[in-house]
Amino acid sequence: MRVELMQNLLGDNDTVAEENYQCFQANRVLAVDFMGSPGSGKTSILERVIASLDDLTVKVIEGDVATANDARRIEQAGAEAFQINTGGACHLNAMMIRQAVSTIDLADTDVLLIENVGNLVCPAAFKLGVHARIVVSSTPEGDDKPEKYPVAFRGCQGVILNKVDLLGYLDFDTDRFWELCAQLQPEAPHFQISCISGEGIPRLCEWLGKQLSTVTSA
Amino acid sequence: MRVELMQNLLGDNDTVAEENYQCFQANRVLAVDFMGSPGSGKTSILERVIASLDDLTVKVIEGDVATANDARRIEQAGAEAFQINTGGACHLNAMMIRQAVSTIDLADTDVLLIENVGNLVCPAAFKLGVHARIVVSSTPEGDDKPEKYPVAFRGCQGVILNKVDLLGYLDFDTDRFWELCAQLQPEAPHFQISCISGEGIPRLCEWLGKQLSTVTSA
């Protein structure tokens, strides 16, 4: 009975996720979800991306268990931010996104970035209706993370290895990390990023631009 | 209806957690749960603790979504390890602990260390029946983690700030971190640890020894 209930919950979620996707397509808005551990640097990456994509209208949905700290950082970086406080829940779901999107002027939006709750497990099970989900992993977490949290890495459309500026101080095997990623999801592009130096941000933004052009020319 | 089901699940869990606790008390075994984000360094801390407590019989329950990598590391460090693979589930619960404990010779155990699934959100909601839960947070995750993940920090009996060897390379305000911890849980002791240098391990082991003496003299 528990299993059935879970399947029903996921089924409902998938239906709403598909509606969200159709809504993004109809408005020619690129929607991208960022998921990763607490402190992997998701907000810092979004700040950098917002600053780089200054010729586009970027908006952000911020998912947090508590506080609106990240939404404040996003607004300081120059993008409109929409906060979802899950009140203890460990992931965003498609219904939360639908509700947030109903308050956003999509006609005046090019790119909608979503920062999921800091959690490398649960968000992976819930589709949101985005065009791409990017997993953010950071060097201090260790090079074994894809192997230990395979669902997240298997279901993504891109992987960011963040905090590469710390590589000199850590025992981290970059080749091993990317090999594990490629085994789980051979199609996903790999981005090495430092939010301190800005390394890798232009390539990520170029990729986002390409995804956007697919959406707007559809 | 969903809320009621969740309450029933948590109610069942609490009952089994209490049975686990009574079982640990009856066998005079100190049981301690370590929870924290992926890559916060839980396994490295356990390796160090096992090496330090070499006059005691320490055993470890390893909770992981996938792989038995951490259990192998624990056995190499010299302690018997019991692996729980949750198969996607985002936390350990009291029933999983009961099942693992049924395979452990508690009469030949002084300290049972439990490594929860790498997740700073979900494990906090599920009691296991341990004497103490310790939250592990690491410096690269940022000094704002207690504020953003308050449930974990509010419900613990101790906080470890790990990877203090990286402080020189990070923008991390140690005072702010401990202030936030103290606001949420004024009773919990604070441990600053480096698994590279071993800093802070003796104080943690001294504290574990005191907890054990309370259990054995009960």
Tab-separated table of C-alpha atoms in Angstrom:
chain	number	residue	atom	x	y	z
A	1	MET	CA	0.000	0.000	0.000
A	2	ARG	CA	2.833	2.356	0.778
A	3	VAL	CA	4.416	1.598	-2.576
A	4	GLU	CA	1.152	2.324	-4.396
A	5	LEU	CA	0.712	5.630	-2.616
A	6	MET	CA	4.268	6.632	-3.559
A	7	GLN	CA	3.550	5.671	-7.179
A	8	ASN	CA	0.397	7.791	-7.130
A	9	LEU	CA	2.269	10.748	-5.697
A	10	LEU	CA	4.966	10.408	-8.362
A	11	GLY	CA	2.280	9.943	-11.044
A	12	ASP	CA	0.540	13.189	-10.020
A	13	ASN	CA	3.908	14.912	-9.980
A	14	ASP	CA	4.770	13.688	-13.502
A	15	THR	CA	1.467	15.016	-14.869
A	16	VAL	CA	2.073	18.487	-13.436
A	17	ALA	CA	5.710	18.379	-14.581
A	18	GLU	CA	4.514	17.777	-18.156
A	19	GLU	CA	2.137	20.762	-17.828
A	20	ASN	CA	5.009	22.899	-16.563
A	21	TYR	CA	7.113	21.815	-19.538
A	22	GLN	CA	4.354	22.707	-22.025
A	23	CYS	CA	3.983	26.077	-20.307
A	24	PHE	CA	7.732	26.795	-20.653
A	25	GLN	CA	7.653	25.702	-24.312
A	26	ALA	CA	4.601	27.882	-25.105
A	27	ASN	CA	6.349	30.900	-23.585
A	28	ARG	CA	9.718	30.038	-25.159
A	29	VAL	CA	11.364	30.060	-21.731
A	30	LEU	CA	14.381	27.841	-21.066
A	31	ALA	CA	13.996	26.213	-17.636
A	32	VAL	CA	16.997	24.589	-15.928
A	33	ASP	CA	17.125	22.938	-12.489
A	34	PHE	CA	20.329	22.872	-10.399
A	35	MET	CA	20.580	20.137	-7.762
A	36	GLY	CA	23.458	19.289	-5.409
A	37	SER	CA	24.581	18.835	-1.809
A	38	PRO	CA	24.321	21.629	0.756
A	39	GLY	CA	27.260	23.953	0.187
A	40	SER	CA	28.186	22.615	-3.253
A	41	GLY	CA	27.986	26.202	-4.528
A	42	LYS	CA	24.692	26.300	-6.437
A	43	THR	CA	23.882	29.902	-5.476
A	44	SER	CA	27.382	31.135	-6.315
A	45	ILE	CA	27.123	29.543	-9.765
A	46	LEU	CA	23.744	31.207	-10.367
A	47	GLU	CA	25.192	34.593	-9.324
A	48	ARG	CA	27.984	34.163	-11.878
A	49	VAL	CA	25.581	33.012	-14.625
A	50	ILE	CA	23.224	35.954	-14.020
A	51	ALA	CA	26.134	38.391	-14.319
A	52	SER	CA	27.301	36.743	-17.561
A	53	LEU	CA	23.883	36.470	-19.244
A	54	ASP	CA	23.230	40.202	-18.894
A	55	ASP	CA	21.739	40.435	-22.398
A	56	LEU	CA	18.958	38.022	-21.395
A	57	THR	CA	16.155	38.265	-18.839
A	58	VAL	CA	17.018	35.631	-16.266
A	59	LYS	CA	14.722	34.808	-13.347
A	60	VAL	CA	15.351	32.409	-10.485
A	61	ILE	CA	13.202	30.138	-8.336
A	62	GLU	CA	14.971	29.489	-5.028
A	63	GLY	CA	14.102	26.320	-3.136
A	64	ASP	CA	15.122	26.231	0.515
A	65	VAL	CA	14.133	24.350	3.643
A	66	ALA	CA	14.317	27.620	5.599
A	67	THR	CA	15.457	31.270	5.160
A	68	ALA	CA	15.371	33.539	2.109
A	69	ASN	CA	19.134	34.156	2.226
A	70	ASP	CA	19.796	32.751	-1.239
A	71	ALA	CA	16.944	34.739	-2.833
A	72	ARG	CA	18.508	37.916	-1.419
A	73	ARG	CA	21.873	36.990	-2.942
A	74	ILE	CA	20.205	36.358	-6.327
A	75	GLU	CA	18.468	39.747	-6.267
A	76	GLN	CA	21.744	41.443	-5.390
A	77	ALA	CA	23.227	39.717	-8.438
A	78	GLY	CA	20.562	41.414	-10.562
A	79	ALA	CA	17.834	38.834	-11.219
A	80	GLU	CA	14.296	38.626	-9.955
A	81	ALA	CA	14.047	35.807	-7.379
A	82	PHE	CA	11.013	33.774	-6.328
A	83	GLN	CA	11.415	31.993	-3.022
A	84	ILE	CA	9.909	28.606	-2.193
A	85	ASN	CA	10.348	27.625	1.454
A	86	THR	CA	9.571	23.925	1.708
A	87	GLY	CA	9.156	24.087	5.492
A	88	GLY	CA	11.200	20.988	6.110
A	89	ALA	CA	10.523	19.117	2.857
A	90	CYS	CA	13.672	17.760	1.271
A	91	HIS	CA	13.028	18.536	-2.420
A	92	LEU	CA	11.052	20.702	-4.815
A	93	ASN	CA	8.188	19.087	-6.727
A	94	ALA	CA	6.266	20.003	-9.880
A	95	MET	CA	3.330	21.461	-7.918
A	96	MET	CA	5.613	23.894	-6.078
A	97	ILE	CA	7.087	24.987	-9.424
A	98	ARG	CA	3.623	25.460	-10.959
A	99	GLN	CA	2.592	27.664	-8.036
A	100	ALA	CA	5.771	29.758	-8.225
A	101	VAL	CA	5.504	30.055	-12.033
A	102	SER	CA	1.939	31.395	-11.717
A	103	THR	CA	3.450	34.519	-10.105
A	104	ILE	CA	6.164	34.992	-12.760
A	105	ASP	CA	5.699	37.022	-15.962
A	106	LEU	CA	6.943	34.394	-18.427
A	107	ALA	CA	6.398	36.684	-21.425
A	108	ASP	CA	9.194	38.801	-19.954
A	109	THR	CA	11.519	35.855	-19.227
A	110	ASP	CA	14.202	34.198	-21.346
A	111	VAL	CA	15.781	31.820	-18.852
A	112	LEU	CA	14.301	30.447	-15.636
A	113	LEU	CA	16.918	28.949	-13.320
A	114	ILE	CA	15.733	26.773	-10.450
A	115	GLU	CA	17.864	26.105	-7.381
A	116	ASN	CA	16.653	22.920	-5.740
A	117	VAL	CA	16.910	22.149	-2.004
A	118	GLY	CA	20.489	21.254	-1.003
A	119	ASN	CA	20.253	17.467	-1.194
A	120	LEU	CA	21.940	14.966	-3.502
A	121	VAL	CA	19.291	12.247	-2.989
A	122	CYS	CA	15.615	13.228	-2.924
A	123	PRO	CA	15.258	15.932	-5.634
A	124	ALA	CA	16.362	13.377	-8.254
A	125	ALA	CA	13.086	11.452	-7.832
A	126	PHE	CA	10.834	14.417	-8.657
A	127	LYS	CA	10.528	15.776	-12.194
A	128	LEU	CA	9.861	19.511	-12.364
A	129	GLY	CA	9.186	19.883	-16.111
A	130	VAL	CA	12.473	21.618	-16.913
A	131	HIS	CA	14.492	21.316	-20.133
A	132	ALA	CA	17.612	20.242	-18.263
A	133	ARG	CA	18.684	19.223	-14.785
A	134	ILE	CA	22.276	19.964	-13.862
A	135	VAL	CA	24.003	18.219	-10.958
A	136	VAL	CA	26.464	20.369	-9.034
A	137	SER	CA	29.220	18.511	-7.180
A	138	SER	CA	32.159	20.267	-5.528
A	139	THR	CA	35.756	19.093	-5.162
A	140	PRO	CA	35.819	18.981	-1.315
A	141	GLU	CA	32.968	16.437	-1.378
A	142	GLY	CA	35.315	13.863	-2.914
A	143	ASP	CA	35.682	12.192	-6.308
A	144	ASP	CA	33.452	9.228	-5.372
A	145	LYS	CA	30.139	11.089	-5.293
A	146	PRO	CA	28.727	9.844	-8.656
A	147	GLU	CA	29.191	6.251	-7.532
A	148	LYS	CA	27.606	6.853	-4.122
A	149	TYR	CA	24.630	8.930	-5.373
A	150	PRO	CA	24.010	7.348	-8.794
A	151	VAL	CA	20.354	8.356	-9.251
A	152	ALA	CA	21.183	12.061	-9.392
A	153	PHE	CA	24.058	11.611	-11.843
A	154	ARG	CA	22.185	9.114	-14.027
A	155	GLY	CA	19.166	11.380	-14.502
A	156	CYS	CA	20.899	14.654	-15.336
A	157	GLN	CA	21.593	16.564	-18.563
A	158	GLY	CA	24.823	18.149	-17.340
A	159	VAL	CA	27.361	17.917	-14.500
A	160	ILE	CA	29.243	20.791	-12.894
A	161	LEU	CA	32.383	20.100	-10.876
A	162	ASN	CA	32.589	23.238	-8.733
A	163	LYS	CA	35.395	24.694	-6.562
A	164	VAL	CA	38.190	23.524	-8.865
A	165	ASP	CA	40.256	26.349	-7.308
A	166	LEU	CA	40.630	24.085	-4.233
A	167	LEU	CA	42.055	21.121	-6.209
A	168	GLY	CA	45.612	21.917	-5.109
A	169	TYR	CA	44.679	21.392	-1.452
A	170	LEU	CA	42.636	18.208	-1.829
A	171	ASP	CA	43.150	14.552	-2.642
A	172	PHE	CA	40.733	14.568	-5.602
A	173	ASP	CA	41.156	12.572	-8.822
A	174	THR	CA	39.442	14.604	-11.560
A	175	ASP	CA	39.789	11.842	-14.166
A	176	ARG	CA	38.130	9.327	-11.833
A	177	PHE	CA	35.241	11.731	-11.139
A	178	TRP	CA	34.499	12.338	-14.846
A	179	GLU	CA	34.888	8.645	-15.652
A	180	LEU	CA	32.238	7.749	-13.046
A	181	CYS	CA	29.965	10.484	-14.446
A	182	ALA	CA	30.394	9.206	-18.004
A	183	GLN	CA	29.557	5.639	-16.950
A	184	LEU	CA	26.254	6.787	-15.449
A	185	GLN	CA	25.250	9.310	-18.108
A	186	PRO	CA	27.437	9.394	-21.243
A	187	GLU	CA	25.410	12.184	-22.888
A	188	ALA	CA	25.770	14.857	-20.202
A	189	PRO	CA	28.347	17.609	-20.802
A	190	HIS	CA	30.996	18.212	-18.125
A	191	PHE	CA	31.761	21.682	-16.740
A	192	GLN	CA	34.679	22.480	-14.422
A	193	ILE	CA	33.960	25.700	-12.588
A	194	SER	CA	35.478	28.055	-10.049
A	195	CYS	CA	33.175	30.777	-8.767
A	196	ILE	CA	36.234	32.514	-7.279
A	197	SER	CA	38.100	32.945	-10.590
A	198	GLY	CA	35.134	32.584	-12.945
A	199	GLU	CA	36.812	29.661	-14.734
A	200	GLY	CA	34.305	27.622	-16.741
A	201	ILE	CA	31.433	30.109	-16.485
A	202	PRO	CA	31.671	31.264	-20.148
A	203	ARG	CA	31.416	27.656	-21.405
A	204	LEU	CA	28.410	26.983	-19.164
A	205	CYS	CA	26.711	30.178	-20.400
A	206	GLU	CA	27.463	29.301	-24.011
A	207	TRP	CA	25.801	25.905	-23.461
A	208	LEU	CA	22.776	27.575	-21.824
A	209	GLY	CA	22.541	29.923	-24.822
A	210	LYS	CA	22.461	26.929	-27.181
A	211	GLN	CA	19.693	25.291	-25.149
A	212	LEU	CA	17.738	28.555	-25.247
A	213	SER	CA	18.049	28.785	-29.028
A	214	THR	CA	16.541	25.284	-29.316
A	215	VAL	CA	13.584	26.421	-27.221
A	216	THR	CA	12.992	29.709	-29.026
A	217	SER	CA	13.261	28.134	-32.506
A	218	ALA	CA	10.842	25.288	-31.630
B	1	MET	CA	-4.732	11.624	4.648
B	2	ARG	CA	-1.153	11.988	3.535
B	3	VAL	CA	-0.314	13.787	6.760
B	4	GLU	CA	-1.910	11.013	8.848
B	5	LEU	CA	0.021	8.329	7.006
B	6	MET	CA	3.262	10.244	7.609
B	7	GLN	CA	2.384	10.513	11.306
B	8	ASN	CA	1.733	6.766	11.475
B	9	LEU	CA	5.035	6.032	9.797
B	10	LEU	CA	6.865	8.301	12.240
B	11	GLY	CA	4.894	6.796	15.151
B	12	ASP	CA	5.933	3.258	14.161
B	13	ASN	CA	9.505	4.463	13.800
B	14	ASP	CA	9.504	6.051	17.268
B	15	THR	CA	8.287	2.815	18.857
B	16	VAL	CA	11.078	0.782	17.268
B	17	ALA	CA	13.618	3.511	18.120
B	18	GLU	CA	12.641	3.200	21.798
B	19	GLU	CA	13.102	-0.591	21.575
B	20	ASN	CA	16.539	-0.071	20.005
B	21	TYR	CA	17.447	2.298	22.841
B	22	GLN	CA	16.383	-0.213	25.502
B	23	CYS	CA	18.406	-2.884	23.710
B	24	PHE	CA	21.537	-0.682	23.726
B	25	GLN	CA	21.003	0.138	27.429
B	26	ALA	CA	20.509	-3.519	28.372
B	27	ASN	CA	23.767	-4.430	26.610
B	28	ARG	CA	25.610	-1.346	27.933
B	29	VAL	CA	26.493	-0.304	24.393
B	30	LEU	CA	26.935	3.382	23.559
B	31	ALA	CA	25.219	4.126	20.223
B	32	VAL	CA	25.986	7.344	18.331
B	33	ASP	CA	24.617	8.474	14.954
B	34	PHE	CA	26.603	10.736	12.619
B	35	MET	CA	24.602	12.728	10.045
B	36	GLY	CA	25.778	15.303	7.508
B	37	SER	CA	25.930	16.296	3.836
B	38	PRO	CA	27.566	14.078	1.213
B	39	GLY	CA	31.303	14.603	1.447
B	40	SER	CA	31.259	16.303	4.862
B	41	GLY	CA	33.796	13.709	6.006
B	42	LYS	CA	31.759	11.353	8.176
B	43	THR	CA	33.694	8.231	7.168
B	44	SER	CA	37.082	9.909	7.684
B	45	ILE	CA	36.037	10.945	11.186
B	46	LEU	CA	34.945	7.388	12.005
B	47	GLU	CA	38.284	6.051	10.718
B	48	ARG	CA	40.119	8.421	13.063
B	49	VAL	CA	37.860	7.598	16.026
B	50	ILE	CA	38.291	3.836	15.518
B	51	ALA	CA	42.078	4.243	15.502
B	52	SER	CA	41.951	6.349	18.696
B	53	LEU	CA	39.555	4.145	20.667
B	54	ASP	CA	41.751	1.066	20.240
B	55	ASP	CA	41.173	-0.008	23.865
B	56	LEU	CA	37.422	-0.391	23.156
B	57	THR	CA	35.461	-2.661	20.834
B	58	VAL	CA	33.950	-0.299	18.291
B	59	LYS	CA	31.540	-1.473	15.595
B	60	VAL	CA	30.012	0.549	12.777
B	61	ILE	CA	26.713	0.507	10.887
B	62	GLU	CA	27.214	2.118	7.466
B	63	GLY	CA	24.175	3.647	5.767
B	64	ASP	CA	24.521	4.312	2.056
B	65	VAL	CA	22.242	4.787	-0.929
B	66	ALA	CA	24.558	2.591	-3.001
B	67	THR	CA	27.989	0.883	-2.763
B	68	ALA	CA	29.803	-0.643	0.205
B	69	ASN	CA	32.846	1.614	-0.246
B	70	ASP	CA	32.578	3.183	3.202
B	71	ALA	CA	32.169	-0.185	4.949
B	72	ARG	CA	35.403	-1.327	3.289
B	73	ARG	CA	37.189	1.783	4.576
B	74	ILE	CA	35.871	1.132	8.105
B	75	GLU	CA	37.100	-2.472	8.061
B	76	GLN	CA	40.498	-1.344	6.845
B	77	ALA	CA	40.538	1.038	9.827
B	78	GLY	CA	40.091	-1.974	12.089
B	79	ALA	CA	36.415	-2.123	13.076
B	80	GLU	CA	33.699	-4.565	12.122
B	81	ALA	CA	31.298	-2.866	9.681
B	82	PHE	CA	27.654	-3.676	8.955
B	83	GLN	CA	26.395	-2.246	5.672
B	84	ILE	CA	22.847	-1.011	5.097
B	85	ASN	CA	22.166	-0.135	1.463
B	86	THR	CA	18.949	1.861	1.404
B	87	GLY	CA	18.464	1.302	-2.348
B	88	GLY	CA	17.598	4.919	-3.014
B	89	ALA	CA	16.038	5.837	0.340
B	90	CYS	CA	17.383	9.092	1.710
B	91	HIS	CA	17.801	8.221	5.411
B	92	LEU	CA	18.188	5.385	7.890
B	93	ASN	CA	15.216	4.520	10.084
B	94	ALA	CA	14.791	2.618	13.343
B	95	MET	CA	13.631	-0.564	11.587
B	96	MET	CA	16.815	-0.697	9.479
B	97	ILE	CA	18.890	-0.273	12.648
B	98	ARG	CA	16.951	-3.028	14.439
B	99	GLN	CA	17.582	-5.393	11.543
B	100	ALA	CA	21.308	-4.587	11.406
B	101	VAL	CA	21.641	-4.851	15.198
B	102	SER	CA	20.108	-8.341	15.132
B	103	THR	CA	23.262	-9.493	13.300
B	104	ILE	CA	25.694	-7.783	15.715
B	105	ASP	CA	27.093	-9.429	18.865
B	106	LEU	CA	26.258	-6.615	21.311
B	107	ALA	CA	27.776	-8.504	24.260
B	108	ASP	CA	31.113	-8.007	22.495
B	109	THR	CA	30.546	-4.308	21.677
B	110	ASP	CA	31.390	-1.156	23.638
B	111	VAL	CA	30.580	1.541	21.104
B	112	LEU	CA	28.303	1.327	18.065
B	113	LEU	CA	28.859	4.165	15.595
B	114	ILE	CA	26.239	4.724	12.895
B	115	GLU	CA	26.978	6.619	9.694
B	116	ASN	CA	23.705	7.900	8.274
B	117	VAL	CA	23.053	8.496	4.554
B	118	GLY	CA	24.789	11.661	3.290
B	119	ASN	CA	21.915	14.112	3.640
B	120	LEU	CA	21.477	17.154	5.880
B	121	VAL	CA	17.664	17.115	5.675
B	122	CYS	CA	15.820	13.784	5.887
B	123	PRO	CA	17.728	11.748	8.521
B	124	ALA	CA	16.880	14.412	11.118
B	125	ALA	CA	13.194	13.388	11.037
B	126	PHE	CA	13.841	9.727	11.924
B	127	LYS	CA	14.900	8.693	15.439
B	128	LEU	CA	17.124	5.626	15.544
B	129	GLY	CA	17.213	5.017	19.309
B	130	VAL	CA	20.801	6.195	19.780
B	131	HIS	CA	22.241	7.954	22.831
B	132	ALA	CA	23.482	10.878	20.765
B	133	ARG	CA	23.210	12.223	17.239
B	134	ILE	CA	26.156	14.266	15.996
B	135	VAL	CA	25.843	16.617	13.030
B	136	VAL	CA	28.933	16.829	10.818
B	137	SER	CA	29.347	20.035	8.814
B	138	SER	CA	32.509	20.860	6.863
B	139	THR	CA	34.113	24.244	6.253
B	140	PRO	CA	33.768	24.242	2.416
B	141	GLU	CA	29.976	23.965	2.807
B	142	GLY	CA	29.875	27.506	4.216
B	143	ASP	CA	29.212	29.053	7.637
B	144	ASP	CA	25.455	29.476	7.016
B	145	LYS	CA	24.504	25.794	7.122
B	146	PRO	CA	22.921	25.751	10.636
B	147	GLU	CA	20.578	28.556	9.616
B	148	LYS	CA	19.612	26.876	6.335
B	149	TYR	CA	19.171	23.342	7.736
B	150	PRO	CA	17.869	24.110	11.243
B	151	VAL	CA	16.113	20.807	11.975
B	152	ALA	CA	19.361	18.829	11.919
B	153	PHE	CA	21.226	21.285	14.137
B	154	ARG	CA	18.312	21.760	16.565
B	155	GLY	CA	17.871	18.029	17.195
B	156	CYS	CA	21.498	17.021	17.781
B	157	GLN	CA	23.616	16.317	20.856
B	158	GLY	CA	26.877	17.482	19.323
B	159	VAL	CA	28.247	19.374	16.293
B	160	ILE	CA	31.475	18.668	14.427
B	161	LEU	CA	32.979	21.325	12.183
B	162	ASN	CA	35.213	19.221	9.932
B	163	LYS	CA	38.019	20.139	7.474
B	164	VAL	CA	39.294	23.044	9.584
B	165	ASP	CA	42.618	22.515	7.754
B	166	LEU	CA	40.990	24.250	4.745
B	167	LEU	CA	40.013	27.414	6.692
B	168	GLY	CA	42.952	29.385	5.280
B	169	TYR	CA	41.636	28.933	1.723
B	170	LEU	CA	37.957	29.693	2.380
B	171	ASP	CA	35.763	32.634	3.291
B	172	PHE	CA	34.359	30.997	6.438
B	173	ASP	CA	33.479	32.814	9.681
B	174	THR	CA	33.974	30.252	12.473
B	175	ASP	CA	32.433	32.521	15.135
B	176	ARG	CA	29.311	32.984	13.052
B	177	PHE	CA	28.980	29.215	12.506
B	178	TRP	CA	29.193	28.399	16.233
B	179	GLU	CA	26.881	31.266	17.148
B	180	LEU	CA	24.202	29.880	14.795
B	181	CYS	CA	24.711	26.388	16.275
B	182	ALA	CA	24.374	27.722	19.834
B	183	GLN	CA	21.160	29.557	18.969
B	184	LEU	CA	19.575	26.338	17.706
B	185	GLN	CA	20.918	23.948	20.357
B	186	PRO	CA	22.731	25.598	23.287
B	187	GLU	CA	23.474	22.252	25.017
B	188	ALA	CA	25.423	20.552	22.192
B	189	PRO	CA	29.217	20.514	22.491
B	190	HIS	CA	31.274	21.896	19.578
B	191	PHE	CA	34.164	19.976	18.023
B	192	GLN	CA	36.579	21.441	15.446
B	193	ILE	CA	38.235	18.621	13.562
B	194	SER	CA	40.772	17.972	10.831
B	195	CYS	CA	41.031	14.384	9.644
B	196	ILE	CA	44.288	15.331	7.861
B	197	SER	CA	46.142	16.486	10.998
B	198	GLY	CA	44.016	14.699	13.605
B	199	GLU	CA	43.219	18.005	15.349
B	200	GLY	CA	40.183	17.690	17.608
B	201	ILE	CA	39.973	13.879	17.520
B	202	PRO	CA	41.267	13.399	21.109
B	203	ARG	CA	38.605	15.760	22.508
B	204	LEU	CA	35.854	13.980	20.542
B	205	CYS	CA	37.061	10.581	21.797
B	206	GLU	CA	37.250	11.876	25.369
B	207	TRP	CA	33.633	13.010	25.060
B	208	LEU	CA	32.596	9.615	23.616
B	209	GLY	CA	34.357	7.928	26.553
B	210	LYS	CA	32.347	10.036	29.018
B	211	GLN	CA	29.101	9.105	27.261
B	212	LEU	CA	30.100	5.435	27.420
B	213	SER	CA	30.789	5.650	31.163
B	214	THR	CA	27.253	7.005	31.686
B	215	VAL	CA	25.859	4.012	29.793
B	216	THR	CA	27.975	1.361	31.536
B	217	SER	CA	27.288	2.783	35.038
B	218	ALA	CA	23.510	2.979	34.464
